[in-house]
Amino acid sequence: MSLYLWIILGTIIFPLLLSFDKKIHFYTHWRTVFPAIFIVGLFFLLWDNYFTEHAVWGFNKRYVQGIYLFRLPLEEVLFFLVVPYACLFVYEVVKGYLPNLKLDLLGRAFAFLMVLSGLLLTIFYLRNWYTLTACSLSVLLVIGIHFRARAKWFNHFALAFIICLIPFLIVNGILTGFVTPEPVVWYSEDHITGIRIGTIPLEDIYYNLSMLLPIVLIHEVLSTKRKK
């Protein structure tokens, strides 16, 4: 089995097993979780495939199974199912175990930081495709969902996203070559800032935020409709 596939398996196994926790019973959310993941995931798969085709990033054949959907290895396709599932699980755990925790200050600080930093990166690196798209999209989403719509769930999302940064750094560190001679996923230096957290491009944080925020939005909208 490929290294990338092992990473996918390691990412999903605990959230999947713990989905049947008696307090969270995450499996009862599957009716809203999977539609949200599939809707947003389709967009990101198209984005991913386009950037792969134009060599903004790519995949080391040494670390994948060799099964492809268009230009994307099977493992990368599974990434858009597994990572959102794991992060949504963390989000529901945060809501379930910390429902009354005062998170207003954290939510505002997180939103302000991501918008300000995202705007600055977008402005200063307009010619970098990855920086431009990931940062500008995350800025628009945070402004629309937090500052304009004032989504009540955003504060819990902010905490869950911060918690998810720990496994994110581990998984993305492995994917970007922290423990291997060559990276599993490589990035064109022409389309990133060059600022890295270890081996991880800074843009990956904004990319993940852009993926997870609309997934949680759709999940929450569908959940509200189900309750009604």
mmCIF file with all atom_site columns, N, CA, C and O in Angstrom, residues 117-165:
data_model
loop_
_atom_site.group_PDB
_atom_site.id
_atom_site.type_symbol
_atom_site.label_atom_id
_atom_site.label_alt_id
_atom_site.label_comp_id
_atom_site.label_asym_id
_atom_site.label_entity_id
_atom_site.label_seq_id
_atom_site.pdbx_PDB_ins_code
_atom_site.Cartn_x
_atom_site.Cartn_y
_atom_site.Cartn_z
_atom_site.occupancy
_atom_site.B_iso_or_equiv
_atom_site.pdbx_formal_charge
_atom_site.auth_seq_id
_atom_site.auth_comp_id
_atom_site.auth_asym_id
_atom_site.auth_atom_id
_atom_site.pdbx_PDB_model_num
ATOM 1   N N  . SER A 1 117 ? -4.525  38.763 7.324   1.00 0.00 ? 117 SER A N  1
ATOM 2   C CA . SER A 1 117 ? -3.366  38.082 6.737   1.00 0.00 ? 117 SER A CA 1
ATOM 3   C C  . SER A 1 117 ? -3.663  37.611 5.323   1.00 0.00 ? 117 SER A C  1
ATOM 4   O O  . SER A 1 117 ? -2.814  37.709 4.422   1.00 0.00 ? 117 SER A O  1
ATOM 5   N N  . GLY A 1 118 ? -4.893  37.112 5.107   1.00 0.00 ? 118 GLY A N  1
ATOM 6   C CA . GLY A 1 118 ? -5.273  36.659 3.768   1.00 0.00 ? 118 GLY A CA 1
ATOM 7   C C  . GLY A 1 118 ? -5.275  37.787 2.761   1.00 0.00 ? 118 GLY A C  1
ATOM 8   O O  . GLY A 1 118 ? -4.837  37.630 1.616   1.00 0.00 ? 118 GLY A O  1
ATOM 9   N N  . LEU A 1 119 ? -5.767  38.953 3.173   1.00 0.00 ? 119 LEU A N  1
ATOM 10  C CA . LEU A 1 119 ? -5.774  40.126 2.289   1.00 0.00 ? 119 LEU A CA 1
ATOM 11  C C  . LEU A 1 119 ? -4.362  40.561 1.938   1.00 0.00 ? 119 LEU A C  1
ATOM 12  O O  . LEU A 1 119 ? -4.050  40.863 0.774   1.00 0.00 ? 119 LEU A O  1
ATOM 13  N N  . LEU A 1 120 ? -3.495  40.616 2.935   1.00 0.00 ? 120 LEU A N  1
ATOM 14  C CA . LEU A 1 120 ? -2.117  41.043 2.697   1.00 0.00 ? 120 LEU A CA 1
ATOM 15  C C  . LEU A 1 120 ? -1.393  40.084 1.753   1.00 0.00 ? 120 LEU A C  1
ATOM 16  O O  . LEU A 1 120 ? -0.690  40.522 0.825   1.00 0.00 ? 120 LEU A O  1
ATOM 17  N N  . LEU A 1 121 ? -1.577  38.802 1.963   1.00 0.00 ? 121 LEU A N  1
ATOM 18  C CA . LEU A 1 121 ? -0.935  37.819 1.090   1.00 0.00 ? 121 LEU A CA 1
ATOM 19  C C  . LEU A 1 121 ? -1.479  37.910 -0.334  1.00 0.00 ? 121 LEU A C  1
ATOM 20  O O  . LEU A 1 121 ? -0.726  37.795 -1.314  1.00 0.00 ? 121 LEU A O  1
ATOM 21  N N  . THR A 1 122 ? -2.780  38.118 -0.450  1.00 0.00 ? 122 THR A N  1
ATOM 22  C CA . THR A 1 122 ? -3.395  38.258 -1.776  1.00 0.00 ? 122 THR A CA 1
ATOM 23  C C  . THR A 1 122 ? -2.829  39.470 -2.516  1.00 0.00 ? 122 THR A C  1
ATOM 24  O O  . THR A 1 122 ? -2.483  39.386 -3.702  1.00 0.00 ? 122 THR A O  1
ATOM 25  N N  . ILE A 1 123 ? -2.730  40.581 -1.822  1.00 0.00 ? 123 ILE A N  1
ATOM 26  C CA . ILE A 1 123 ? -2.246  41.827 -2.428  1.00 0.00 ? 123 ILE A CA 1
ATOM 27  C C  . ILE A 1 123 ? -0.784  41.713 -2.850  1.00 0.00 ? 123 ILE A C  1
ATOM 28  O O  . ILE A 1 123 ? -0.401  42.118 -3.951  1.00 0.00 ? 123 ILE A O  1
ATOM 29  N N  . PHE A 1 124 ? 0.049   41.154 -1.978  1.00 0.00 ? 124 PHE A N  1
ATOM 30  C CA . PHE A 1 124 ? 1.490   41.122 -2.245  1.00 0.00 ? 124 PHE A CA 1
ATOM 31  C C  . PHE A 1 124 ? 1.915   39.978 -3.160  1.00 0.00 ? 124 PHE A C  1
ATOM 32  O O  . PHE A 1 124 ? 3.036   39.994 -3.677  1.00 0.00 ? 124 PHE A O  1
ATOM 33  N N  . TYR A 1 125 ? 1.035   38.989 -3.354  1.00 0.00 ? 125 TYR A N  1
ATOM 34  C CA . TYR A 1 125 ? 1.415   37.850 -4.196  1.00 0.00 ? 125 TYR A CA 1
ATOM 35  C C  . TYR A 1 125 ? 0.340   37.578 -5.246  1.00 0.00 ? 125 TYR A C  1
ATOM 36  O O  . TYR A 1 125 ? -0.083  36.440 -5.452  1.00 0.00 ? 125 TYR A O  1
ATOM 37  N N  . LEU A 1 126 ? -0.073  38.630 -5.935  1.00 0.00 ? 126 LEU A N  1
ATOM 38  C CA . LEU A 1 126 ? -1.141  38.521 -6.926  1.00 0.00 ? 126 LEU A CA 1
ATOM 39  C C  . LEU A 1 126 ? -0.804  37.558 -8.067  1.00 0.00 ? 126 LEU A C  1
ATOM 40  O O  . LEU A 1 126 ? -1.694  36.971 -8.672  1.00 0.00 ? 126 LEU A O  1
ATOM 41  N N  . ARG A 1 127 ? 0.463   37.414 -8.383  1.00 0.00 ? 127 ARG A N  1
ATOM 42  C CA . ARG A 1 127 ? 0.850   36.584 -9.519  1.00 0.00 ? 127 ARG A CA 1
ATOM 43  C C  . ARG A 1 127 ? 0.989   35.104 -9.162  1.00 0.00 ? 127 ARG A C  1
ATOM 44  O O  . ARG A 1 127 ? 1.189   34.275 -10.040 1.00 0.00 ? 127 ARG A O  1
ATOM 45  N N  . ASN A 1 128 ? 0.896   34.800 -7.886  1.00 0.00 ? 128 ASN A N  1
ATOM 46  C CA . ASN A 1 128 ? 1.020   33.408 -7.454  1.00 0.00 ? 128 ASN A CA 1
ATOM 47  C C  . ASN A 1 128 ? -0.365  32.763 -7.405  1.00 0.00 ? 128 ASN A C  1
ATOM 48  O O  . ASN A 1 128 ? -1.186  33.120 -6.566  1.00 0.00 ? 128 ASN A O  1
ATOM 49  N N  . TRP A 1 129 ? -0.610  31.823 -8.277  1.00 0.00 ? 129 TRP A N  1
ATOM 50  C CA . TRP A 1 129 ? -1.947  31.255 -8.393  1.00 0.00 ? 129 TRP A CA 1
ATOM 51  C C  . TRP A 1 129 ? -2.449  30.659 -7.089  1.00 0.00 ? 129 TRP A C  1
ATOM 52  O O  . TRP A 1 129 ? -3.602  30.874 -6.705  1.00 0.00 ? 129 TRP A O  1
ATOM 53  N N  . TYR A 1 130 ? -1.609  29.877 -6.435  1.00 0.00 ? 130 TYR A N  1
ATOM 54  C CA . TYR A 1 130 ? -2.071  29.221 -5.212  1.00 0.00 ? 130 TYR A CA 1
ATOM 55  C C  . TYR A 1 130 ? -2.330  30.242 -4.108  1.00 0.00 ? 130 TYR A C  1
ATOM 56  O O  . TYR A 1 130 ? -3.357  30.202 -3.440  1.00 0.00 ? 130 TYR A O  1
ATOM 57  N N  . THR A 1 131 ? -1.416  31.165 -3.929  1.00 0.00 ? 131 THR A N  1
ATOM 58  C CA . THR A 1 131 ? -1.591  32.196 -2.904  1.00 0.00 ? 131 THR A CA 1
ATOM 59  C C  . THR A 1 131 ? -2.848  33.010 -3.178  1.00 0.00 ? 131 THR A C  1
ATOM 60  O O  . THR A 1 131 ? -3.668  33.235 -2.274  1.00 0.00 ? 131 THR A O  1
ATOM 61  N N  . LEU A 1 132 ? -3.005  33.446 -4.403  1.00 0.00 ? 132 LEU A N  1
ATOM 62  C CA . LEU A 1 132 ? -4.135  34.294 -4.785  1.00 0.00 ? 132 LEU A CA 1
ATOM 63  C C  . LEU A 1 132 ? -5.470  33.589 -4.546  1.00 0.00 ? 132 LEU A C  1
ATOM 64  O O  . LEU A 1 132 ? -6.368  34.137 -3.908  1.00 0.00 ? 132 LEU A O  1
ATOM 65  N N  . THR A 1 133 ? -5.609  32.378 -5.036  1.00 0.00 ? 133 THR A N  1
ATOM 66  C CA . THR A 1 133 ? -6.902  31.695 -4.962  1.00 0.00 ? 133 THR A CA 1
ATOM 67  C C  . THR A 1 133 ? -7.237  31.253 -3.534  1.00 0.00 ? 133 THR A C  1
ATOM 68  O O  . THR A 1 133 ? -8.350  31.482 -3.058  1.00 0.00 ? 133 THR A O  1
ATOM 69  N N  . ALA A 1 134 ? -6.288  30.636 -2.852  1.00 0.00 ? 134 ALA A N  1
ATOM 70  C CA . ALA A 1 134 ? -6.562  30.113 -1.511  1.00 0.00 ? 134 ALA A CA 1
ATOM 71  C C  . ALA A 1 134 ? -6.828  31.242 -0.517  1.00 0.00 ? 134 ALA A C  1
ATOM 72  O O  . ALA A 1 134 ? -7.779  31.180 0.270   1.00 0.00 ? 134 ALA A O  1
ATOM 73  N N  . CYS A 1 135 ? -6.006  32.280 -0.570  1.00 0.00 ? 135 CYS A N  1
ATOM 74  C CA . CYS A 1 135 ? -6.145  33.369 0.401   1.00 0.00 ? 135 CYS A CA 1
ATOM 75  C C  . CYS A 1 135 ? -7.381  34.221 0.123   1.00 0.00 ? 135 CYS A C  1
ATOM 76  O O  . CYS A 1 135 ? -8.123  34.574 1.055   1.00 0.00 ? 135 CYS A O  1
ATOM 77  N N  . SER A 1 136 ? -7.613  34.559 -1.129  1.00 0.00 ? 136 SER A N  1
ATOM 78  C CA . SER A 1 136 ? -8.765  35.415 -1.441  1.00 0.00 ? 136 SER A CA 1
ATOM 79  C C  . SER A 1 136 ? -10.077 34.697 -1.165  1.00 0.00 ? 136 SER A C  1
ATOM 80  O O  . SER A 1 136 ? -11.027 35.300 -0.639  1.00 0.00 ? 136 SER A O  1
ATOM 81  N N  . LEU A 1 137 ? -10.144 33.396 -1.477  1.00 0.00 ? 137 LEU A N  1
ATOM 82  C CA . LEU A 1 137 ? -11.376 32.650 -1.215  1.00 0.00 ? 137 LEU A CA 1
ATOM 83  C C  . LEU A 1 137 ? -11.646 32.547 0.282   1.00 0.00 ? 137 LEU A C  1
ATOM 84  O O  . LEU A 1 137 ? -12.785 32.726 0.730   1.00 0.00 ? 137 LEU A O  1
ATOM 85  N N  . SER A 1 138 ? -10.623 32.281 1.059   1.00 0.00 ? 138 SER A N  1
ATOM 86  C CA . SER A 1 138 ? -10.819 32.176 2.507   1.00 0.00 ? 138 SER A CA 1
ATOM 87  C C  . SER A 1 138 ? -11.264 33.512 3.094   1.00 0.00 ? 138 SER A C  1
ATOM 88  O O  . SER A 1 138 ? -12.122 33.555 3.984   1.00 0.00 ? 138 SER A O  1
ATOM 89  N N  . VAL A 1 139 ? -10.720 34.610 2.593   1.00 0.00 ? 139 VAL A N  1
ATOM 90  C CA . VAL A 1 139 ? -11.111 35.949 3.060   1.00 0.00 ? 139 VAL A CA 1
ATOM 91  C C  . VAL A 1 139 ? -12.584 36.202 2.767   1.00 0.00 ? 139 VAL A C  1
ATOM 92  O O  . VAL A 1 139 ? -13.344 36.655 3.639   1.00 0.00 ? 139 VAL A O  1
ATOM 93  N N  . LEU A 1 140 ? -13.011 35.915 1.553   1.00 0.00 ? 140 LEU A N  1
ATOM 94  C CA . LEU A 1 140 ? -14.406 36.139 1.170   1.00 0.00 ? 140 LEU A CA 1
ATOM 95  C C  . LEU A 1 140 ? -15.361 35.288 2.015   1.00 0.00 ? 140 LEU A C  1
ATOM 96  O O  . LEU A 1 140 ? -16.426 35.755 2.431   1.00 0.00 ? 140 LEU A O  1
ATOM 97  N N  . LEU A 1 141 ? -14.977 34.064 2.271   1.00 0.00 ? 141 LEU A N  1
ATOM 98  C CA . LEU A 1 141 ? -15.830 33.171 3.058   1.00 0.00 ? 141 LEU A CA 1
ATOM 99  C C  . LEU A 1 141 ? -15.963 33.638 4.506   1.00 0.00 ? 141 LEU A C  1
ATOM 100 O O  . LEU A 1 141 ? -17.059 33.661 5.064   1.00 0.00 ? 141 LEU A O  1
ATOM 101 N N  . VAL A 1 142 ? -14.841 34.034 5.107   1.00 0.00 ? 142 VAL A N  1
ATOM 102 C CA . VAL A 1 142 ? -14.892 34.496 6.503   1.00 0.00 ? 142 VAL A CA 1
ATOM 103 C C  . VAL A 1 142 ? -15.693 35.791 6.605   1.00 0.00 ? 142 VAL A C  1
ATOM 104 O O  . VAL A 1 142 ? -16.522 35.952 7.515   1.00 0.00 ? 142 VAL A O  1
ATOM 105 N N  . ILE A 1 143 ? -15.480 36.706 5.682   1.00 0.00 ? 143 ILE A N  1
ATOM 106 C CA . ILE A 1 143 ? -16.243 37.963 5.693   1.00 0.00 ? 143 ILE A CA 1
ATOM 107 C C  . ILE A 1 143 ? -17.734 37.681 5.544   1.00 0.00 ? 143 ILE A C  1
ATOM 108 O O  . ILE A 1 143 ? -18.571 38.216 6.279   1.00 0.00 ? 143 ILE A O  1
ATOM 109 N N  . GLY A 1 144 ? -18.083 36.827 4.586   1.00 0.00 ? 144 GLY A N  1
ATOM 110 C CA . GLY A 1 144 ? -19.494 36.540 4.331   1.00 0.00 ? 144 GLY A CA 1
ATOM 111 C C  . GLY A 1 144 ? -20.175 35.801 5.469   1.00 0.00 ? 144 GLY A C  1
ATOM 112 O O  . GLY A 1 144 ? -21.301 36.133 5.854   1.00 0.00 ? 144 GLY A O  1
ATOM 113 N N  . ILE A 1 145 ? -19.488 34.802 6.020   1.00 0.00 ? 145 ILE A N  1
ATOM 114 C CA . ILE A 1 145 ? -20.120 33.946 7.019   1.00 0.00 ? 145 ILE A CA 1
ATOM 115 C C  . ILE A 1 145 ? -20.057 34.544 8.420   1.00 0.00 ? 145 ILE A C  1
ATOM 116 O O  . ILE A 1 145 ? -21.041 34.507 9.167   1.00 0.00 ? 145 ILE A O  1
ATOM 117 N N  . HIS A 1 146 ? -18.927 35.124 8.781   1.00 0.00 ? 146 HIS A N  1
ATOM 118 C CA . HIS A 1 146 ? -18.786 35.643 10.143  1.00 0.00 ? 146 HIS A CA 1
ATOM 119 C C  . HIS A 1 146 ? -19.217 37.097 10.272  1.00 0.00 ? 146 HIS A C  1
ATOM 120 O O  . HIS A 1 146 ? -20.071 37.433 11.084  1.00 0.00 ? 146 HIS A O  1
ATOM 121 N N  . PHE A 1 147 ? -18.624 37.961 9.448   1.00 0.00 ? 147 PHE A N  1
ATOM 122 C CA . PHE A 1 147 ? -18.866 39.390 9.612   1.00 0.00 ? 147 PHE A CA 1
ATOM 123 C C  . PHE A 1 147 ? -20.217 39.826 9.067   1.00 0.00 ? 147 PHE A C  1
ATOM 124 O O  . PHE A 1 147 ? -20.838 40.742 9.601   1.00 0.00 ? 147 PHE A O  1
ATOM 125 N N  . ARG A 1 148 ? -20.658 39.185 7.991   1.00 0.00 ? 148 ARG A N  1
ATOM 126 C CA . ARG A 1 148 ? -21.927 39.610 7.387   1.00 0.00 ? 148 ARG A CA 1
ATOM 127 C C  . ARG A 1 148 ? -23.110 38.781 7.891   1.00 0.00 ? 148 ARG A C  1
ATOM 128 O O  . ARG A 1 148 ? -24.087 39.320 8.407   1.00 0.00 ? 148 ARG A O  1
ATOM 129 N N  . ALA A 1 149 ? -23.032 37.460 7.748   1.00 0.00 ? 149 ALA A N  1
ATOM 130 C CA . ALA A 1 149 ? -24.143 36.605 8.171   1.00 0.00 ? 149 ALA A CA 1
ATOM 131 C C  . ALA A 1 149 ? -24.153 36.385 9.682   1.00 0.00 ? 149 ALA A C  1
ATOM 132 O O  . ALA A 1 149 ? -25.180 36.016 10.246  1.00 0.00 ? 149 ALA A O  1
ATOM 133 N N  . ARG A 1 150 ? -23.008 36.594 10.320  1.00 0.00 ? 150 ARG A N  1
ATOM 134 C CA . ARG A 1 150 ? -22.872 36.417 11.774  1.00 0.00 ? 150 ARG A CA 1
ATOM 135 C C  . ARG A 1 150 ? -23.363 35.034 12.225  1.00 0.00 ? 150 ARG A C  1
ATOM 136 O O  . ARG A 1 150 ? -24.202 34.921 13.119  1.00 0.00 ? 150 ARG A O  1
ATOM 137 N N  . ALA A 1 151 ? -22.846 34.027 11.558  1.00 0.00 ? 151 ALA A N  1
ATOM 138 C CA . ALA A 1 151 ? -23.222 32.643 11.883  1.00 0.00 ? 151 ALA A CA 1
ATOM 139 C C  . ALA A 1 151 ? -22.879 32.334 13.335  1.00 0.00 ? 151 ALA A C  1
ATOM 140 O O  . ALA A 1 151 ? -21.739 32.531 13.773  1.00 0.00 ? 151 ALA A O  1
ATOM 141 N N  . LYS A 1 152 ? -23.848 31.825 14.070  1.00 0.00 ? 152 LYS A N  1
ATOM 142 C CA . LYS A 1 152 ? -23.663 31.563 15.503  1.00 0.00 ? 152 LYS A CA 1
ATOM 143 C C  . LYS A 1 152 ? -22.668 30.437 15.758  1.00 0.00 ? 152 LYS A C  1
ATOM 144 O O  . LYS A 1 152 ? -22.063 30.365 16.822  1.00 0.00 ? 152 LYS A O  1
ATOM 145 N N  . TRP A 1 153 ? -22.525 29.550 14.791  1.00 0.00 ? 153 TRP A N  1
ATOM 146 C CA . TRP A 1 153 ? -21.641 28.398 14.957  1.00 0.00 ? 153 TRP A CA 1
ATOM 147 C C  . TRP A 1 153 ? -20.183 28.703 14.639  1.00 0.00 ? 153 TRP A C  1
ATOM 148 O O  . TRP A 1 153 ? -19.307 27.851 14.840  1.00 0.00 ? 153 TRP A O  1
ATOM 149 N N  . PHE A 1 154 ? -19.896 29.903 14.140  1.00 0.00 ? 154 PHE A N  1
ATOM 150 C CA . PHE A 1 154 ? -18.542 30.207 13.677  1.00 0.00 ? 154 PHE A CA 1
ATOM 151 C C  . PHE A 1 154 ? -17.503 30.100 14.794  1.00 0.00 ? 154 PHE A C  1
ATOM 152 O O  . PHE A 1 154 ? -16.373 29.665 14.553  1.00 0.00 ? 154 PHE A O  1
ATOM 153 N N  . ASN A 1 155 ? -17.868 30.512 16.009  1.00 0.00 ? 155 ASN A N  1
ATOM 154 C CA . ASN A 1 155 ? -16.902 30.483 17.111  1.00 0.00 ? 155 ASN A CA 1
ATOM 155 C C  . ASN A 1 155 ? -16.450 29.060 17.432  1.00 0.00 ? 155 ASN A C  1
ATOM 156 O O  . ASN A 1 155 ? -15.263 28.809 17.678  1.00 0.00 ? 155 ASN A O  1
ATOM 157 N N  . HIS A 1 156 ? -17.397 28.127 17.416  1.00 0.00 ? 156 HIS A N  1
ATOM 158 C CA . HIS A 1 156 ? -17.030 26.732 17.634  1.00 0.00 ? 156 HIS A CA 1
ATOM 159 C C  . HIS A 1 156 ? -16.205 26.203 16.453  1.00 0.00 ? 156 HIS A C  1
ATOM 160 O O  . HIS A 1 156 ? -15.297 25.385 16.642  1.00 0.00 ? 156 HIS A O  1
ATOM 161 N N  . PHE A 1 157 ? -16.525 26.674 15.275  1.00 0.00 ? 157 PHE A N  1
ATOM 162 C CA . PHE A 1 157 ? -15.735 26.284 14.110  1.00 0.00 ? 157 PHE A CA 1
ATOM 163 C C  . PHE A 1 157 ? -14.294 26.764 14.263  1.00 0.00 ? 157 PHE A C  1
ATOM 164 O O  . PHE A 1 157 ? -13.349 26.026 13.955  1.00 0.00 ? 157 PHE A O  1
ATOM 165 N N  . ALA A 1 158 ? -14.128 28.004 14.717  1.00 0.00 ? 158 ALA A N  1
ATOM 166 C CA . ALA A 1 158 ? -12.784 28.566 14.888  1.00 0.00 ? 158 ALA A CA 1
ATOM 167 C C  . ALA A 1 158 ? -11.962 27.714 15.842  1.00 0.00 ? 158 ALA A C  1
ATOM 168 O O  . ALA A 1 158 ? -10.790 27.401 15.572  1.00 0.00 ? 158 ALA A O  1
ATOM 169 N N  . LEU A 1 159 ? -12.563 27.323 16.965  1.00 0.00 ? 159 LEU A N  1
ATOM 170 C CA . LEU A 1 159 ? -11.848 26.479 17.926  1.00 0.00 ? 159 LEU A CA 1
ATOM 171 C C  . LEU A 1 159 ? -11.522 25.120 17.323  1.00 0.00 ? 159 LEU A C  1
ATOM 172 O O  . LEU A 1 159 ? -10.404 24.610 17.476  1.00 0.00 ? 159 LEU A O  1
ATOM 173 N N  . ALA A 1 160 ? -12.478 24.531 16.623  1.00 0.00 ? 160 ALA A N  1
ATOM 174 C CA . ALA A 1 160 ? -12.254 23.224 16.002  1.00 0.00 ? 160 ALA A CA 1
ATOM 175 C C  . ALA A 1 160 ? -11.141 23.311 14.957  1.00 0.00 ? 160 ALA A C  1
ATOM 176 O O  . ALA A 1 160 ? -10.295 22.412 14.862  1.00 0.00 ? 160 ALA A O  1
ATOM 177 N N  . PHE A 1 161 ? -11.124 24.396 14.181  1.00 0.00 ? 161 PHE A N  1
ATOM 178 C CA . PHE A 1 161 ? -10.096 24.563 13.155  1.00 0.00 ? 161 PHE A CA 1
ATOM 179 C C  . PHE A 1 161 ? -8.715  24.662 13.798  1.00 0.00 ? 161 PHE A C  1
ATOM 180 O O  . PHE A 1 161 ? -7.741  24.074 13.306  1.00 0.00 ? 161 PHE A O  1
ATOM 181 N N  . ILE A 1 162 ? -8.620  25.395 14.897  1.00 0.00 ? 162 ILE A N  1
ATOM 182 C CA . ILE A 1 162 ? -7.340  25.538 15.604  1.00 0.00 ? 162 ILE A CA 1
ATOM 183 C C  . ILE A 1 162 ? -6.880  24.188 16.151  1.00 0.00 ? 162 ILE A C  1
ATOM 184 O O  . ILE A 1 162 ? -5.702  23.836 16.054  1.00 0.00 ? 162 ILE A O  1
ATOM 185 N N  . ILE A 1 163 ? -7.817  23.411 16.692  1.00 0.00 ? 163 ILE A N  1
ATOM 186 C CA . ILE A 1 163 ? -7.475  22.082 17.191  1.00 0.00 ? 163 ILE A CA 1
ATOM 187 C C  . ILE A 1 163 ? -6.999  21.185 16.050  1.00 0.00 ? 163 ILE A C  1
ATOM 188 O O  . ILE A 1 163 ? -6.026  20.435 16.186  1.00 0.00 ? 163 ILE A O  1
ATOM 189 N N  . CYS A 1 164 ? -7.661  21.298 14.916  1.00 0.00 ? 164 CYS A N  1
ATOM 190 C CA . CYS A 1 164 ? -7.312  20.481 13.745  1.00 0.00 ? 164 CYS A CA 1
ATOM 191 C C  . CYS A 1 164 ? -5.947  20.838 13.163  1.00 0.00 ? 164 CYS A C  1
ATOM 192 O O  . CYS A 1 164 ? -5.396  20.062 12.371  1.00 0.00 ? 164 CYS A O  1
ATOM 193 N N  . LEU A 1 165 ? -5.418  22.003 13.538  1.00 0.00 ? 165 LEU A N  1
ATOM 194 C CA . LEU A 1 165 ? -4.095  22.386 13.040  1.00 0.00 ? 165 LEU A CA 1
ATOM 195 C C  . LEU A 1 165 ? -3.017  21.412 13.511  1.00 0.00 ? 165 LEU A C  1
ATOM 196 O O  . LEU A 1 165 ? -2.007  21.226 12.831  1.00 0.00 ? 165 LEU A O  1
#
